[in-house]
Coordinates of C-alpha atoms in Angstrom, one line a residue:
Chain A
M1 CA 69.0 139.1 107.5
V2 CA 72.2 140.5 108.8
I3 CA 75.2 138.7 110.5
K4 CA 77.4 140.2 112.8
S5 CA 80.9 140.2 112.1
D6 CA 82.5 142.9 114.2
L7 CA 85.4 141.0 115.9
T8 CA 84.7 142.0 119.6
E9 CA 81.0 141.6 119.1
I10 CA 82.0 137.9 117.8
L11 CA 84.4 137.3 120.7
A12 CA 81.7 138.3 123.3
E13 CA 79.7 135.3 122.4
Y14 CA 82.1 133.0 123.5
L15 CA 82.5 131.6 127.1
I16 CA 85.9 130.2 126.1
A17 CA 87.8 131.5 123.3
P18 CA 90.8 130.1 121.8
D19 CA 93.9 132.1 123.4
P20 CA 96.8 132.0 120.6
G21 CA 99.1 134.2 122.8
R22 CA 98.9 132.0 125.8
A23 CA 102.2 131.0 126.9
G24 CA 103.6 127.5 125.9
L25 CA 100.9 126.9 123.3
T26 CA 103.6 128.0 120.3
R27 CA 107.2 128.3 120.3
P28 CA 109.2 130.1 117.7
V29 CA 111.3 127.7 115.3
Q30 CA 113.8 129.3 112.4
G31 CA 113.4 127.6 108.9
R32 CA 114.4 128.6 105.3
D33 CA 112.0 129.3 102.4
E34 CA 112.3 128.2 98.9
H35 CA 114.9 130.6 97.8
G36 CA 117.1 129.7 101.4
R37 CA 115.8 133.0 103.3
L38 CA 115.6 132.7 107.0
V39 CA 112.2 132.8 108.2
D40 CA 111.0 132.7 111.7
L41 CA 108.0 131.0 112.5
S42 CA 105.6 130.6 115.5
V43 CA 104.8 126.7 115.3
V44 CA 102.3 124.7 117.9
E45 CA 103.9 123.0 120.7
E46 CA 103.1 119.3 121.1
R47 CA 103.4 117.6 124.5
P48 CA 102.4 114.0 126.0
L49 CA 99.8 113.9 128.6
T50 CA 99.4 110.4 130.4
I51 CA 95.6 109.9 131.5
Y52 CA 94.9 107.6 134.5
L53 CA 91.7 106.7 136.1
N54 CA 92.1 105.8 139.4
R55 CA 95.1 103.7 139.7
Q56 CA 94.7 102.7 136.2
E57 CA 97.1 104.1 133.4
I58 CA 94.5 104.4 130.5
V59 CA 96.5 106.2 127.5
T60 CA 99.2 109.1 126.4
A61 CA 97.6 111.2 124.1
M62 CA 99.5 114.0 122.3
T63 CA 98.2 117.3 123.3
I64 CA 99.2 120.9 122.8
G65 CA 98.5 120.9 126.4
D66 CA 95.5 123.5 127.3
Y67 CA 92.9 122.1 129.5
P68 CA 94.1 119.0 130.5
E69 CA 91.7 118.1 133.0
Y70 CA 89.2 118.8 130.3
L71 CA 91.0 116.4 128.0
A72 CA 91.2 113.8 130.5
L73 CA 87.9 113.7 131.7
G74 CA 86.3 114.0 128.2
F75 CA 88.3 111.2 126.7
L76 CA 87.3 108.8 129.3
R77 CA 83.5 109.6 129.0
N78 CA 83.7 109.6 125.1
Q79 CA 85.4 105.9 125.4
G80 CA 82.7 105.1 127.7
M81 CA 85.0 104.2 130.8
L82 CA 83.2 106.8 132.5
L83 CA 79.8 106.4 133.0
P84 CA 76.7 109.0 133.7
D85 CA 76.2 107.6 137.0
D86 CA 80.3 107.7 137.9
V87 CA 80.8 110.4 140.6
V88 CA 84.2 112.4 139.5
T89 CA 86.0 113.2 143.2
R90 CA 89.2 114.7 141.9
V91 CA 90.9 115.3 138.7
D92 CA 94.9 115.8 139.6
F93 CA 97.2 117.4 136.7
D94 CA 100.6 117.3 137.6
E95 CA 102.4 119.4 135.1
E96 CA 106.1 117.9 135.9
L97 CA 104.9 114.4 135.3
E98 CA 102.8 114.9 132.2
T99 CA 100.1 112.8 134.0
V100 CA 96.5 113.6 134.8
V101 CA 94.4 111.5 137.3
V102 CA 91.0 111.1 137.4
R103 CA 89.6 109.8 140.7
T104 CA 85.8 108.4 141.1
E105 CA 84.2 107.7 144.5
V106 CA 84.2 103.9 143.4
E107 CA 86.3 102.4 141.1
T108 CA 84.9 102.0 137.7
S109 CA 83.5 98.7 136.4
H110 CA 85.5 99.7 133.3
E111 CA 88.9 99.4 134.9
E112 CA 88.2 95.6 136.0
K113 CA 87.1 94.8 132.1
L114 CA 90.4 96.8 131.1
Q115 CA 92.3 94.8 133.5
K116 CA 90.7 91.5 132.7
K117 CA 91.2 92.2 129.0
T118 CA 94.6 93.4 129.0
R119 CA 95.6 90.3 131.1
T120 CA 94.2 87.8 128.5
S121 CA 94.6 89.6 124.7
G122 CA 96.7 92.9 124.8
C123 CA 96.0 96.4 124.1
A124 CA 92.7 98.1 125.6
V125 CA 92.4 99.9 122.3
G126 CA 90.7 97.2 120.5
T127 CA 88.5 96.7 123.5
V128 CA 87.6 100.3 123.6
F129 CA 86.8 100.3 120.4
G130 CA 84.2 97.4 120.6
D131 CA 82.7 98.5 123.9
M132 CA 81.8 101.8 122.1
M133 CA 79.8 100.1 119.6
E134 CA 78.3 98.5 121.6
G135 CA 76.9 101.3 123.8
L136 CA 75.8 103.2 120.5
E137 CA 73.3 100.5 119.9
N138 CA 70.8 102.3 122.1
V139 CA 71.6 105.6 121.2
Q140 CA 68.7 107.9 119.5
L141 CA 69.6 111.7 119.4
P142 CA 67.1 114.2 119.7
A143 CA 65.3 115.7 116.8
T144 CA 66.4 119.0 117.1
P145 CA 65.8 121.4 114.1
V146 CA 68.4 123.5 112.7
K147 CA 68.3 126.8 110.7
T148 CA 70.8 127.0 107.9
S149 CA 71.2 130.5 108.7
W150 CA 72.7 129.3 112.0
L151 CA 75.2 127.3 110.6
Y152 CA 76.0 129.9 108.1
A153 CA 76.5 132.6 110.9
L154 CA 78.5 129.9 112.9
A155 CA 80.8 129.2 109.8
H156 CA 81.9 133.2 109.6
K157 CA 81.9 134.0 113.1
I158 CA 84.2 131.2 113.8
N159 CA 86.7 131.2 110.7
R160 CA 87.1 135.0 111.9
T161 CA 87.9 134.3 115.7
P162 CA 91.5 134.4 116.2
S163 CA 93.0 131.1 117.0
L164 CA 96.1 129.1 117.0
Y165 CA 94.8 127.8 113.7
L166 CA 95.3 131.5 111.9
E167 CA 98.5 132.0 114.2
A168 CA 100.6 129.0 113.6
G169 CA 98.4 126.3 111.5
A170 CA 98.7 122.3 111.8
I171 CA 96.2 122.1 114.3
H172 CA 92.7 121.1 114.2
G173 CA 89.2 123.1 116.1
T174 CA 86.0 122.3 117.4
V175 CA 83.4 124.4 118.5
L176 CA 80.3 123.8 120.7
C177 CA 77.6 126.2 119.5
H178 CA 73.9 126.9 120.5
R179 CA 72.0 128.0 117.7
D180 CA 73.9 130.7 115.9
R181 CA 76.1 131.6 118.9
P182 CA 80.1 129.9 119.4
L183 CA 80.3 129.2 123.0
V184 CA 83.3 127.0 123.7
Y185 CA 86.3 126.9 121.0
M186 CA 88.7 124.1 121.5
E187 CA 91.8 123.5 119.7
D188 CA 94.6 120.6 119.4
V189 CA 96.9 118.5 117.3
G190 CA 94.6 115.8 117.2
R191 CA 91.1 116.5 116.2
H192 CA 89.8 113.8 118.6
N193 CA 91.4 115.9 121.4
A194 CA 89.9 119.0 120.8
V195 CA 86.8 117.2 121.0
D196 CA 87.2 115.5 123.8
K197 CA 88.2 118.9 125.7
I198 CA 85.0 120.0 124.5
A199 CA 83.3 116.6 126.1
G200 CA 85.1 117.4 129.4
W201 CA 83.9 120.8 129.9
M202 CA 80.2 119.7 129.5
L203 CA 80.8 117.4 132.1
S204 CA 82.3 119.6 134.6
E205 CA 79.4 122.2 133.8
G206 CA 76.3 119.9 133.4
V207 CA 75.5 121.4 130.3
D208 CA 72.6 119.9 128.2
P209 CA 73.7 118.6 124.9
E210 CA 69.8 118.3 123.1
D211 CA 70.1 122.0 121.9
K212 CA 73.8 122.2 120.7
I213 CA 75.7 121.9 117.5
L214 CA 79.2 121.0 116.9
Y215 CA 81.4 122.3 114.5
T216 CA 84.7 120.9 113.5
T217 CA 87.7 121.6 111.0
G218 CA 88.2 117.8 110.8
R219 CA 86.7 114.6 108.8
M220 CA 83.9 113.0 110.0
T221 CA 85.3 109.5 110.4
S222 CA 83.1 106.8 112.3
E223 CA 85.4 108.0 115.7
M224 CA 84.3 111.8 115.7
V225 CA 80.4 110.7 114.7
I226 CA 80.5 108.4 117.7
K227 CA 82.1 111.0 119.9
T228 CA 79.5 113.3 119.1
A229 CA 76.6 110.7 119.7
M230 CA 78.0 109.6 122.7
M231 CA 78.1 113.0 123.6
G232 CA 74.4 113.7 123.3
I233 CA 75.0 116.4 120.3
P234 CA 72.4 116.0 118.0
V235 CA 74.3 117.9 115.0
L236 CA 77.6 117.7 113.7
A237 CA 78.9 120.2 111.1
S238 CA 82.2 120.5 109.2
R239 CA 84.1 122.1 106.6
S240 CA 85.7 118.6 105.7
G241 CA 84.6 115.6 104.2
F242 CA 83.3 112.1 105.7
T243 CA 83.6 108.3 105.4
A244 CA 81.0 106.1 104.2
W245 CA 81.0 104.6 108.0
G246 CA 80.5 107.8 109.5
V247 CA 77.5 108.7 107.6
E248 CA 75.7 105.3 108.2
I249 CA 76.0 105.7 111.9
A250 CA 74.9 109.1 112.0
Q251 CA 71.9 108.1 110.3
Q252 CA 71.7 104.6 112.5
V253 CA 71.9 107.0 115.7
G254 CA 69.6 110.5 114.3
L255 CA 72.7 112.7 113.9
T256 CA 71.8 115.5 111.4
L257 CA 75.5 115.6 109.6
I258 CA 76.3 118.5 107.8
G259 CA 79.9 118.0 105.5
R260 CA 82.0 120.0 103.0
M261 CA 80.5 123.5 104.7
K262 CA 82.5 126.3 103.0
G263 CA 81.3 129.7 102.0
Q264 CA 77.7 129.0 100.6
R265 CA 78.3 125.3 100.0
F266 CA 77.2 122.2 101.9
T267 CA 76.2 118.7 102.1
C268 CA 73.7 117.4 104.4
L269 CA 74.3 113.7 104.8
S270 CA 72.1 112.5 107.7
G271 CA 68.6 114.0 109.0
D272 CA 68.1 116.5 106.3
A273 CA 64.5 116.6 107.2
R274 CA 65.4 118.8 110.4
L275 CA 67.1 121.2 108.7
E276 CA 65.3 124.7 108.1
R277 CA 66.9 126.1 104.8
D278 CA 65.7 129.7 106.0
M279 CA 68.5 131.3 104.2
D280 CA 69.4 132.3 100.5
P281 CA 72.7 130.4 100.0
R282 CA 73.8 133.6 98.0
D283 CA 73.1 135.6 101.2
A284 CA 75.8 133.6 102.8
P285 CA 78.7 135.4 103.6
V286 CA 81.9 134.6 101.1
E287 CA 85.0 133.3 102.8
A288 CA 87.7 135.8 102.7
R289 CA 91.3 134.2 101.7
K290 CA 92.5 134.9 104.7
H291 CA 90.1 133.0 106.7
K292 CA 90.3 130.2 104.5
R293 CA 91.9 127.0 105.9
K294 CA 95.0 126.8 104.6
G295 CA 94.6 122.8 103.7
E296 CA 96.1 121.5 107.0
Q297 CA 95.5 117.8 107.2
Chain B
M1 CA 114.2 122.1 83.2
V2 CA 111.5 119.8 81.6
I3 CA 109.3 118.4 83.8
K4 CA 107.0 115.0 82.6
S5 CA 103.4 115.8 82.8
D6 CA 101.8 113.6 80.7
L7 CA 99.9 111.1 82.9
T8 CA 100.3 107.8 81.3
E9 CA 104.0 108.5 81.5
I10 CA 103.8 109.8 85.1
L11 CA 101.6 106.4 86.0
A12 CA 104.6 104.4 84.3
E13 CA 106.8 105.4 87.2
Y14 CA 104.9 104.0 90.0
L15 CA 105.1 100.2 91.4
I16 CA 102.3 101.0 93.0
A17 CA 99.9 103.7 92.0
P18 CA 96.5 104.2 93.5
D19 CA 93.3 102.5 92.3
P20 CA 90.4 104.6 92.7
G21 CA 88.1 102.6 91.1
R22 CA 88.5 99.1 92.9
A23 CA 85.9 97.7 94.6
G24 CA 85.2 98.3 98.4
L25 CA 87.3 101.4 98.6
T26 CA 84.6 103.8 98.0
R27 CA 80.6 103.6 98.2
P28 CA 77.7 105.9 96.4
V29 CA 76.3 107.6 99.6
Q30 CA 73.4 110.6 98.6
G31 CA 73.2 113.8 100.2
R32 CA 71.3 116.9 99.6
D33 CA 73.2 120.3 99.0
E34 CA 72.5 123.6 100.3
H35 CA 69.5 124.0 97.7
G36 CA 67.8 120.9 99.0
R37 CA 68.9 119.0 95.6
L38 CA 69.9 115.5 95.6
V39 CA 73.5 115.0 95.1
D40 CA 75.5 111.4 94.5
L41 CA 78.7 111.2 95.8
S42 CA 81.6 108.8 95.8
V43 CA 82.5 108.4 99.9
V44 CA 85.5 106.5 101.1
E45 CA 84.6 103.6 103.2
E46 CA 86.7 102.9 106.5
R47 CA 86.7 99.5 108.3
P48 CA 88.1 97.9 111.5
L49 CA 91.3 95.7 110.9
T50 CA 92.8 94.0 113.8
I51 CA 96.1 92.8 114.2
Y52 CA 97.9 90.3 116.2
L53 CA 101.4 89.4 116.5
N54 CA 101.4 85.5 117.2
R55 CA 99.0 85.0 119.8
Q56 CA 98.6 88.5 121.0
E57 CA 95.7 91.2 119.8
I58 CA 97.5 94.5 119.6
V59 CA 95.3 97.1 117.9
T60 CA 92.1 97.6 116.1
A61 CA 92.9 100.2 113.1
M62 CA 90.4 102.0 111.1
T63 CA 91.8 101.6 107.5
I64 CA 89.9 101.8 103.8
G65 CA 90.8 98.0 103.8
D66 CA 93.7 97.8 101.0
Y67 CA 96.8 96.2 101.8
P68 CA 95.9 94.6 105.0
E69 CA 99.1 92.6 105.4
Y70 CA 101.4 95.6 104.6
L71 CA 99.2 97.7 107.1
A72 CA 99.9 95.0 109.4
L73 CA 103.5 94.7 109.1
G74 CA 104.4 98.4 108.9
F75 CA 102.1 98.8 111.7
L76 CA 104.2 96.5 114.0
R77 CA 107.6 97.5 112.4
N78 CA 107.0 101.4 112.8
Q79 CA 105.8 100.8 116.9
G80 CA 109.3 98.6 117.5
M81 CA 107.2 95.4 117.9
L82 CA 108.9 93.6 115.2
L83 CA 113.0 93.9 115.1
P84 CA 114.9 94.0 112.2
D85 CA 116.0 90.4 113.2
D86 CA 112.6 89.1 113.7
V87 CA 111.8 86.4 111.2
V88 CA 108.0 86.8 109.5
T89 CA 106.9 83.3 108.9
R90 CA 103.3 84.4 107.6
V91 CA 100.6 87.0 107.3
D92 CA 97.4 86.0 107.2
F93 CA 94.8 88.2 106.2
D94 CA 91.3 87.3 106.9
E95 CA 88.6 89.3 105.6
E96 CA 85.4 87.8 107.4
L97 CA 86.8 88.1 110.4
E98 CA 88.5 91.3 110.0
T99 CA 92.0 90.3 111.2
V100 CA 95.6 90.0 110.2
V101 CA 97.6 87.8 112.0
V102 CA 101.6 88.4 111.7
R103 CA 103.3 85.1 112.6
T104 CA 107.3 85.2 113.6
E105 CA 109.7 82.1 114.1
V106 CA 110.1 82.9 117.8
E107 CA 107.6 84.7 120.0
T108 CA 109.3 88.4 120.2
S109 CA 110.6 90.1 123.3
H110 CA 107.9 92.9 122.6
E111 CA 105.2 90.4 123.2
E112 CA 106.4 89.8 126.5
K113 CA 106.9 93.1 127.5
L114 CA 103.4 93.8 126.3
Q115 CA 102.0 91.3 128.2
K116 CA 104.1 92.4 131.4
K117 CA 103.3 96.3 131.1
T118 CA 99.4 95.7 130.4
R119 CA 99.3 93.0 133.5
T120 CA 100.7 95.7 135.9
S121 CA 99.5 99.2 134.3
G122 CA 97.1 98.9 131.8
C123 CA 96.7 99.9 127.8
A124 CA 99.8 99.4 125.6
V125 CA 99.9 102.7 123.9
G126 CA 101.9 104.3 126.5
T127 CA 104.2 101.5 126.5
V128 CA 104.8 102.1 122.8
F129 CA 104.8 105.8 123.0
G130 CA 107.4 105.2 125.6
D131 CA 109.6 102.6 123.6
M132 CA 109.4 104.7 120.6
M133 CA 111.1 107.5 121.8
E134 CA 113.6 105.1 123.4
G135 CA 114.8 103.6 120.5
L136 CA 115.2 106.5 118.5
E137 CA 118.4 107.9 120.9
N138 CA 120.7 105.5 118.4
V139 CA 119.0 106.7 115.2
Q140 CA 121.1 108.9 113.1
L141 CA 119.8 109.1 109.6
P142 CA 122.3 109.7 106.7
A143 CA 122.8 112.7 105.2
T144 CA 121.7 112.2 101.7
P145 CA 121.4 115.2 99.5
V146 CA 118.2 116.2 98.1
K147 CA 117.5 118.6 94.8
T148 CA 114.9 121.1 94.9
S149 CA 114.1 120.2 91.4
W150 CA 113.3 116.5 92.4
L151 CA 110.5 117.8 95.3
Y152 CA 108.9 120.2 92.8
A153 CA 108.5 117.5 90.2
L154 CA 107.4 115.2 92.9
A155 CA 104.8 117.0 94.0
H156 CA 103.5 118.0 90.4
K157 CA 103.1 114.0 89.4
I158 CA 101.6 113.1 92.4
N159 CA 99.1 115.9 92.3
R160 CA 98.0 115.1 89.2
T161 CA 97.5 111.1 90.0
P162 CA 94.3 109.7 89.7
S163 CA 93.7 109.0 93.6
L164 CA 90.9 108.1 96.1
Y165 CA 91.3 111.7 97.4
L166 CA 90.6 113.4 94.0
E167 CA 87.9 110.9 93.3
A168 CA 86.6 110.8 97.0
G169 CA 88.4 113.2 99.4
A170 CA 88.5 113.0 102.9
I171 CA 91.7 110.7 102.6
H172 CA 95.4 111.0 103.3
G173 CA 98.1 110.1 101.1
T174 CA 102.0 109.3 101.5
V175 CA 104.3 108.2 98.8
L176 CA 107.7 106.4 98.6
C177 CA 110.3 108.2 96.0
H178 CA 113.4 107.9 94.6
R179 CA 114.9 111.1 93.6
D180 CA 112.3 112.5 91.2
R181 CA 110.4 109.5 90.4
P182 CA 107.5 108.5 92.9
L183 CA 107.4 104.7 93.6
V184 CA 104.8 103.8 95.8
Y185 CA 101.4 105.9 96.7
M186 CA 99.5 104.5 99.5
E187 CA 96.2 105.9 100.6
D188 CA 94.1 106.0 103.7
V189 CA 91.6 107.2 106.3
G190 CA 94.3 108.0 108.8
R191 CA 97.7 109.3 107.9
H192 CA 99.5 106.9 109.8
N193 CA 98.3 103.7 108.1
A194 CA 98.9 105.3 104.9
V195 CA 102.8 105.3 106.3
D196 CA 102.5 101.8 107.7
K197 CA 101.4 100.5 104.4
I198 CA 104.6 101.9 102.6
A199 CA 106.4 100.8 105.4
G200 CA 105.3 97.0 105.4
W201 CA 105.6 97.5 101.7
M202 CA 109.4 97.9 102.3
L203 CA 109.6 95.4 105.0
S204 CA 108.2 93.0 102.5
E205 CA 110.1 93.9 99.6
G206 CA 113.6 94.3 101.5
V207 CA 114.1 98.1 100.3
D208 CA 117.0 100.2 100.9
P209 CA 115.7 103.2 102.7
E210 CA 118.8 105.4 102.6
D211 CA 118.2 107.2 99.2
K212 CA 114.3 107.7 99.5
I213 CA 112.3 110.4 100.0
L214 CA 108.9 110.3 101.9
Y215 CA 105.8 112.4 100.4
T216 CA 103.1 112.8 102.8
T217 CA 99.7 115.1 102.2
G218 CA 99.4 115.1 106.1
R219 CA 100.8 117.0 109.0
M220 CA 104.2 116.3 110.1
T221 CA 103.5 115.7 113.7
S222 CA 106.1 114.1 116.4
E223 CA 104.7 110.7 115.3
M224 CA 105.1 110.9 111.8
V225 CA 108.7 112.2 112.3
I226 CA 109.3 109.2 114.8
K227 CA 108.0 106.6 111.8
T228 CA 109.8 108.3 109.0
A229 CA 113.2 108.0 111.1
M230 CA 112.5 104.2 112.3
M231 CA 111.9 103.5 108.5
G232 CA 115.3 105.2 108.2
I233 CA 114.1 107.3 105.5
P234 CA 116.3 111.0 105.4
V235 CA 113.8 113.0 103.8
L236 CA 110.1 113.8 104.9
A237 CA 108.3 116.5 102.7
S238 CA 104.6 117.8 103.1
R239 CA 102.1 120.2 101.9
S240 CA 100.8 120.7 105.1
G241 CA 102.8 121.9 108.3
F242 CA 104.4 120.8 111.3
T243 CA 104.5 120.6 115.2
A244 CA 107.4 122.2 117.3
W245 CA 108.5 118.7 118.5
G246 CA 108.1 117.3 114.8
V247 CA 111.1 119.6 114.2
E248 CA 113.0 119.1 117.2
I249 CA 113.2 115.4 116.8
A250 CA 113.7 115.9 112.9
Q251 CA 116.6 117.7 113.8
Q252 CA 117.8 115.3 116.4
V253 CA 118.0 112.3 114.0
G254 CA 119.3 114.1 111.2
L255 CA 115.7 113.8 109.0
T256 CA 115.7 116.8 106.4
L257 CA 112.0 118.2 106.8
I258 CA 110.4 120.0 104.0
G259 CA 106.9 121.7 105.3
R260 CA 104.2 123.6 103.5
M261 CA 105.1 122.7 100.0
K262 CA 102.8 124.1 97.9
G263 CA 103.4 125.2 94.2
Q264 CA 106.3 127.3 94.7
R265 CA 106.4 127.6 98.0
F266 CA 108.3 125.6 101.0
T267 CA 109.9 125.9 104.3
C268 CA 112.6 123.4 105.4
L269 CA 112.8 123.1 108.8
S270 CA 115.8 120.6 109.2
G271 CA 119.0 119.2 107.5
D272 CA 118.8 122.6 105.4
A273 CA 122.3 122.4 104.4
R274 CA 121.9 119.1 102.3
L275 CA 119.2 120.4 100.1
E276 CA 120.4 121.6 97.0
R277 CA 118.6 124.4 95.0
D278 CA 119.1 123.5 91.7
M279 CA 115.9 125.3 90.2
D280 CA 114.7 128.6 90.5
P281 CA 111.2 128.6 92.0
R282 CA 109.6 130.8 90.0
D283 CA 110.1 128.0 87.0
A284 CA 108.3 125.2 89.1
P285 CA 105.1 124.1 87.6
V286 CA 102.1 126.3 89.3
E287 CA 99.3 124.2 90.9
A288 CA 96.3 123.6 89.0
R289 CA 93.4 124.9 91.1
K290 CA 91.4 121.1 90.8
H291 CA 94.9 119.4 91.9
K292 CA 94.9 121.7 94.9
R293 CA 94.3 119.6 97.8
K294 CA 90.5 120.8 99.2
G295 CA 91.4 121.6 102.7
E296 CA 90.5 118.1 104.0
Q297 CA 91.4 117.7 107.3

């Protein structure tokens, strides 16, 4: 089995790859090292973005600032505030005001619910949480088969892709993939934002989730598993760990969950029957030291 | 310079150390490895906890579940919802309902503000964010000196302390320290929760923050820096990275910020003049491989 590893070839596979050189995503910062020597660093930016659904202010997210429209759309969709049959008429980003407004043809039922709820008992975060678990009862993901050779190839390509992570660190990445091909690689200071940007892109492009794989650098907590299930993606893989509730929800909705995927090793926590071990782990590419995540949390 | 490394001696320094064997914090989970072999894992739990301030529902946090009272108190304090002169009369945790209610002598002004705000424009998250930056204008932390020998000793002790992280991974830790002594080590699925539990403990015990150091395993984003400043702690150190805005806020409030602290290396991003390099980095204890963080995100 040959795994492509030429950088040009890898980059050619992406529809959207990270653009670490893009203005505004990093800032030069000076520090001093353990010997007191000046060091010049490239550090990721972080800025507030306030998301509105029609006239309703929903949340202020901290983000690196790229793809604000995808972030807003994906956030609202993943929180169940935008339903599949809601028609989005406009998405307006105002850079100066740091706001993005998502407008729908008719005001959504969620807005009313939100207003009613906040009138009686406060912040919406609790509501949103309750609602998300509610919607999940009816979710059953398709039993899409997955080859381990795809997973190894994806990890190898993603780790080598030039990214803000490799440039500056302190950031999370999430990649939407099809078989062994990485399609859209989003990064953000919060791992949830990176996933929401992918969801927003899928919604905008009308992408079918059923044959996709989501790869993330972050931990697979309940919230991350719920987001993946809400997006209809049947496979979630990560180089990081997972929580017990994350595993439980994955089993409930039929999500294939693969954690601690580093080099040749991984652990399948849910959906192992859908996993086709078509490649000897000893043939998997070894992680070069410089491509290992640096333990950023 | 001799650094204590006997485990019993290290544990004796703590007022509160992690208790990884405590019932309810982890759950046995079975998975399959890359060869298809069954593996038994100990995985951290994650459960919802809804925090009330008097009659007002504030937020639902996802937490491992230990110290719910400290988490609630610390969260409300760090969000500026509990002010220094508010008198807390009771904190009631209901395990079955997964709620904790913080009661104050008089209803706080924040509650009114929250209700007013949510009535007009939605979720409180945005409000809270705005309010936090407002309160920060007047914060100027004391210029407490810090010795690098303390930092090296702390990292060495903390990395060796038995913890949920070493037991199960996928978790963040934050440690309140005094000079080279670790005092209170809290862990949680969210790095913010771990800090909030420390804040709650400090509030309950009336602990003076001015001579303390906060050590965290997580990234130092704006929110983490703001929390530390709100707690009045003048030094924040982490083995992870940082964002540009985190560095900017640290410089603004006079917080000594030390990042990427691993083995002998670190980078000081703010307050370098307060750092006394009293130890040759080459004499710092080398990180044993098994004590290195496993790159959990």
